[in-house]
Amino acid sequence: MKISQVAVQLFTLRDFCKTATDYADTLKKVREIGYEAIQISGVGPIPASELRSIAEGEGLVICATHEPSVDLLADPAKISEHLAVLGTKYTAYPYPAGVDFSDAAQVDTLITKLDAAGAVLQKAGQVLAYHNHAHEFFLVDGKPLLEAIYARTNPLYLQGEIDTYWVQAGGGNPVEWCAKLKNRLPLLHIKDYAVDATGKPFFAEIGYGNLDMKAIIATAEASGCEWFIVEQDVCPGNPFDSVKKSFDYIKGNLVS
């Protein structure tokens, strides 16, 4: 992994991206930390052309986005146009809003729609990935539902955006999941998992939790991962301090 492949997920900095001015200030700070790429998510109603021009002005690549779940499945052509304006080919389905994973019919519908949306993006030279949380590790016939999502979709139409924290939270093994998605893992959310003195889990900066980040990165690289995206859903203090702490650890310990 090269440092140029390390991005920050703007959802971590969402409270500082509500307006174009705030977004510009945030990207300046992100670039000063050392990041060379961002994933767009959680930003305010800022035109795509402005999001792109501000990023380019700071020398930042927009490596991917998260798009609203409903919009992505209902109107993938519109999402494709949005990605084209941003100048990125990757997006991820962020969260199965309103889907009851215990209802087989709802799961079938989700999988069918993911495949169909991915086909629209693939035709435009773009890529749809799936971002997991813990509930995709709900067991169906003894196997995590996440396995069914990948098994029943065309790899050309649905790729992976494994989230290491949520794999761990769901009882899975992040290293094994990076291996499972060989040649199907363009994006990786590197997110550390820690527990407090009572055993309660919390989001930690990279290198300050319990996950074997070296093994995760090495396995993801072997699976063809292109972007390693730092995300921390909840930070203990100033999120800029957290994303800097993660970046400094990555630069000092994980990059080649």
PDB file of N, CA and C in Angstrom, residues 58 69 88 100-101 116 123 132 155 182 186 200 223 228 237 249 255:
ATOM      1  N   GLU A  58      -7.253  21.477  -4.007  1.00  0.00           N
ATOM      2  CA  GLU A  58      -6.399  21.073  -2.889  1.00  0.00           C
ATOM      3  C   GLU A  58      -5.485  19.899  -3.253  1.00  0.00           C
ATOM      4  N   SER A  69     -28.961   5.263  -0.193  1.00  0.00           N
ATOM      5  CA  SER A  69     -29.315   3.881  -0.552  1.00  0.00           C
ATOM      6  C   SER A  69     -30.512   3.809  -1.486  1.00  0.00           C
ATOM      7  N   THR A  88     -15.206  10.344 -10.552  1.00  0.00           N
ATOM      8  CA  THR A  88     -14.829   9.101  -9.895  1.00  0.00           C
ATOM      9  C   THR A  88     -15.652   7.944 -10.442  1.00  0.00           C
ATOM     10  N   ASP A 100     -35.436  -5.753   6.112  1.00  0.00           N
ATOM     11  CA  ASP A 100     -35.469  -6.707   7.222  1.00  0.00           C
ATOM     12  C   ASP A 100     -34.749  -7.969   6.768  1.00  0.00           C
ATOM     13  N   PHE A 101     -33.563  -8.200   7.299  1.00  0.00           N
ATOM     14  CA  PHE A 101     -32.769  -9.325   6.837  1.00  0.00           C
ATOM     15  C   PHE A 101     -33.343 -10.677   7.255  1.00  0.00           C
ATOM     16  N   ALA A 116     -28.937  -5.111 -10.545  1.00  0.00           N
ATOM     17  CA  ALA A 116     -29.440  -4.272 -11.634  1.00  0.00           C
ATOM     18  C   ALA A 116     -28.779  -2.896 -11.625  1.00  0.00           C
ATOM     19  N   LYS A 123     -21.975  -0.385 -17.197  1.00  0.00           N
ATOM     20  CA  LYS A 123     -22.089   0.017 -18.607  1.00  0.00           C
ATOM     21  C   LYS A 123     -21.441   1.382 -18.835  1.00  0.00           C
ATOM     22  N   ASN A 132     -20.558  -3.183   4.088  1.00  0.00           N
ATOM     23  CA  ASN A 132     -21.229  -3.979   5.121  1.00  0.00           C
ATOM     24  C   ASN A 132     -21.232  -3.292   6.479  1.00  0.00           C
ATOM     25  N   PRO A 155     -20.055 -10.483 -10.176  1.00  0.00           N
ATOM     26  CA  PRO A 155     -18.887  -9.694  -9.779  1.00  0.00           C
ATOM     27  C   PRO A 155     -18.636  -8.477 -10.672  1.00  0.00           C
ATOM     28  N   LYS A 182     -11.119 -11.772  -3.214  1.00  0.00           N
ATOM     29  CA  LYS A 182      -9.985 -11.608  -4.137  1.00  0.00           C
ATOM     30  C   LYS A 182     -10.491 -11.199  -5.515  1.00  0.00           C
ATOM     31  N   PRO A 186     -12.144  -3.497  -4.532  1.00  0.00           N
ATOM     32  CA  PRO A 186     -11.428  -2.272  -4.903  1.00  0.00           C
ATOM     33  C   PRO A 186     -11.308  -1.279  -3.753  1.00  0.00           C
ATOM     34  N   LYS A 200     -16.922  -3.048  26.460  1.00  0.00           N
ATOM     35  CA  LYS A 200     -17.766  -2.376  25.466  1.00  0.00           C
ATOM     36  C   LYS A 200     -16.915  -1.942  24.279  1.00  0.00           C
ATOM     37  N   SER A 223      -5.636  -9.074  -2.752  1.00  0.00           N
ATOM     38  CA  SER A 223      -6.946  -9.214  -3.396  1.00  0.00           C
ATOM     39  C   SER A 223      -7.216  -8.111  -4.408  1.00  0.00           C
ATOM     40  N   PHE A 228      -7.585   2.448   0.226  1.00  0.00           N
ATOM     41  CA  PHE A 228      -7.644   2.109   1.647  1.00  0.00           C
ATOM     42  C   PHE A 228      -8.170   3.346   2.373  1.00  0.00           C
ATOM     43  N   GLY A 237     -12.861  12.911  20.461  1.00  0.00           N
ATOM     44  CA  GLY A 237     -12.735  14.361  20.593  1.00  0.00           C
ATOM     45  C   GLY A 237     -12.848  14.999  19.225  1.00  0.00           C
ATOM     46  N   TYR A 249      -0.079   6.989  11.981  1.00  0.00           N
ATOM     47  CA  TYR A 249       0.222   5.574  12.230  1.00  0.00           C
ATOM     48  C   TYR A 249       0.396   4.818  10.920  1.00  0.00           C
ATOM     49  N   VAL A 255       2.613   1.586   5.284  1.00  0.00           N
ATOM     50  CA  VAL A 255       2.815   1.835   3.859  1.00  0.00           C
ATOM     51  C   VAL A 255       4.172   1.314   3.413  1.00  0.00           C
TER      52      VAL A 255
END
